[in-house]
Amino acid sequence: MLANAAGAFRTMPLGDWMDWEKTVAEQRLRANLSPSGTSRGVVIASPQRENPDYYFHWVRDAALVMDVVLDLSLKDHSWEVFLHEFRDFSRANQLTHAPTGLGEPKFHVDGAPFTGPWGRPQNDGPALRAHALIRWAHIKLSRGKEISALLPVILTDLDYVSAHWREPSFDVWEEEKADHFFTRLSQWQALSSGAALADLVGDSSRAFTYRLEARHLGSELQNFWNRSRNQLDVSRNHREGLNYKHSQLDTAVLIAVLRTGSTLFAVQDPRVASTVTKLENVFHEIYPINHRAEAPGLALGRYPEDKYSGSGFEQGNPWVLCTLAAAEYYYKLASLRSSPALIEKGDQYMARVKYHANPDGSLSEQMDRHSGFMTSARDLTWSYAAFLTAYSARAEARRALLVRHSKEKP
Ligand code: NOJ
Ligand code: NOJ
């Protein structure tokens, strides 16, 4: 099977590959949820334990992955158990004494906080976790189920976000302490949707506070628009850590827009569009792998000045989840505009991921900027989550097109 697939997948039509890759992504993502030897509820970032060692529960990765597990559970109940376990493991994390409390970025697989040197706090974590759990709470409530074990986890995160969002923290890439677009937009989304949930459960005082803080946050966020550069800057007010991101261009901006689904910076916002165009241009230019004639589409990385290779700081590479973010972006635009051409743009990015993927469908964190081979952490859980959200966005865009056609030709 593997040997056959190895040769076959290169020539497999893109649509077939994506359908097959979907099953691979689901299986491999599932294998990273509470694998044997870990506490129930753990989401390992990757099974790789060396160079880099990603065998930890990262709050951010776990939250983004569980948001996808929630979608999967709506179609297949066998995923539900992971949501319950994640809820309980997250509660235990919250109650554990960690160096930076709720802002602690990662935990050992037995639930103990990681206490070695690290970029901390990372305040996107509690916001993203609240966002996923709030969605789950709404689904439970709409089915007449109770949320008594879930609510404390959500409110603890939201109280933290509401009290601490003004403080600088390390970014999504764990490198720089500053004020970040990604973190702030995640916080805005969590507080906004949290206010609605607080209302629903009759906690009007929390609803009031969350709404008030979300309003302040919302106006703060407008400052990330850099008019002279025609882009959304990724960070402001640098405090410590890495300081060579001179372009202020970062795919994290797009990922924040996609993952929060925020109305403040929506997919169709022209400020997002010009930022994406600049990212495409710069990554086209700097990655040798983007100059290969036979390679479809483009491979995108985190930010142009990136040096992190997974095992060291000698070479920044394109990332699977960044390239998939571009695919998802065009699919979402395609849905809004019922545009086949935009689906095709998304497909070019998917084709690029197919081009670099391992023959067995497994996806790592990065793709070598020269050779194109998968590199850094193998089976990165977040890569699979990114594939699945892009895949769903494509299905949605195709449905939108069908609806348009059926309206045009009654
Ligand atoms: C690992 C992080 O996750 C990566 O993004 C970062 O570049 C290095 N540590 C250095 O902080
Ligand atoms: C490095 C990434 O920069 C960070 O965002 C992620 O949380 C860790 N790897 C674990 O996947």
XYZ file of N, CA, C and O in Angstrom, residues 267-268 326-347 393-402 404:
140
model
N -12.526 38.309 6.657
C -11.783 37.755 5.527
C -11.795 38.716 4.331
O -10.815 38.849 3.609
N -12.927 39.395 4.133
C -13.048 40.265 2.949
C -12.535 41.695 3.191
O -12.667 42.556 2.337
N -3.333 30.171 3.509
C -3.620 30.890 2.263
C -4.704 30.164 1.472
O -5.608 30.792 0.900
N -4.631 28.830 1.443
C -5.677 28.061 0.746
C -7.035 28.382 1.362
O -8.002 28.719 0.662
N -7.097 28.310 2.672
C -8.371 28.555 3.374
C -8.880 29.976 3.125
O -10.079 30.206 2.954
N -7.964 30.901 3.102
C -8.331 32.303 2.852
C -9.043 32.449 1.507
O -10.118 33.039 1.419
N -8.454 31.860 0.454
C -9.082 32.004 -0.867
C -10.396 31.228 -0.951
O -11.338 31.676 -1.607
N -10.482 30.096 -0.282
C -11.758 29.362 -0.278
C -12.851 30.185 0.417
O -13.992 30.226 -0.037
N -12.477 30.827 1.508
C -13.485 31.623 2.230
C -13.925 32.825 1.402
O -15.104 33.172 1.375
N -12.978 33.446 0.724
C -13.333 34.544 -0.179
C -14.217 34.022 -1.312
O -15.184 34.672 -1.726
N -13.891 32.831 -1.791
C -14.654 32.219 -2.886
C -16.106 31.997 -2.465
O -17.033 32.208 -3.254
N -16.318 31.590 -1.228
C -17.684 31.398 -0.719
C -18.452 32.710 -0.727
O -19.592 32.774 -1.162
N -17.781 33.745 -0.257
C -18.452 35.038 -0.146
C -18.807 35.605 -1.514
O -19.801 36.289 -1.680
N -17.938 35.332 -2.491
C -18.129 35.944 -3.810
C -18.607 34.947 -4.856
O -18.640 35.291 -6.046
N -18.917 33.717 -4.443
C -19.276 32.626 -5.377
C -18.374 32.640 -6.604
O -18.847 32.717 -7.734
N -17.067 32.557 -6.329
C -16.125 32.705 -7.438
C -15.316 31.447 -7.704
O -14.514 31.032 -6.862
N -15.499 30.820 -8.863
C -14.684 29.653 -9.205
C -13.192 30.001 -9.305
O -12.345 29.183 -8.980
N -12.885 31.212 -9.733
C -11.479 31.593 -9.882
C -10.782 31.619 -8.517
O -9.602 31.270 -8.393
N -11.522 32.016 -7.487
C -10.919 32.051 -6.147
C -10.762 30.640 -5.582
O -9.819 30.364 -4.848
N -11.674 29.744 -5.933
C -11.477 28.341 -5.530
C -10.195 27.822 -6.171
O -9.379 27.171 -5.531
N -10.011 28.166 -7.417
C -8.806 27.741 -8.128
C -7.546 28.295 -7.447
O -6.530 27.609 -7.345
N -7.627 29.532 -6.956
C -6.462 30.099 -6.246
C -6.156 29.293 -4.995
O -5.005 28.993 -4.680
N -7.232 28.934 -4.272
C -7.051 28.090 -3.086
C -6.455 26.744 -3.469
O -5.556 26.227 -2.795
N -6.934 26.189 -4.563
C -6.445 24.876 -5.011
C -4.951 24.898 -5.344
O -4.255 23.900 -5.177
N -13.386 24.531 4.249
C -13.662 25.813 3.593
C -13.850 25.605 2.089
O -14.672 26.259 1.445
N -13.119 24.655 1.534
C -13.259 24.352 0.098
C -14.626 23.747 -0.182
O -15.312 24.137 -1.136
N -15.015 22.801 0.660
C -16.325 22.167 0.471
C -17.430 23.223 0.541
O -18.368 23.229 -0.275
N -17.276 24.141 1.477
C -18.247 25.217 1.658
C -18.291 26.116 0.408
O -19.367 26.501 -0.071
N -17.140 26.436 -0.126
C -17.072 27.294 -1.316
C -17.734 26.612 -2.512
O -18.427 27.249 -3.313
N -17.537 25.308 -2.626
C -18.151 24.581 -3.738
C -19.667 24.515 -3.586
O -20.400 24.617 -4.574
N -20.125 24.370 -2.345
C -21.578 24.413 -2.102
C -22.146 25.774 -2.497
O -23.182 25.869 -3.136
N -21.433 26.831 -2.115
C -21.903 28.186 -2.426
C -22.037 28.374 -3.935
O -22.986 28.990 -4.425
N -21.096 27.819 -4.673
C -21.154 27.905 -6.137
C -22.362 27.168 -6.701
O -23.062 27.662 -7.582
N -22.593 25.967 -6.180
C -23.731 25.165 -6.631
C -25.037 25.904 -6.393
O -25.922 25.938 -7.245
N -25.458 29.080 -6.216
C -25.566 30.181 -7.169
C -26.033 29.677 -8.529
O -26.922 30.237 -9.144
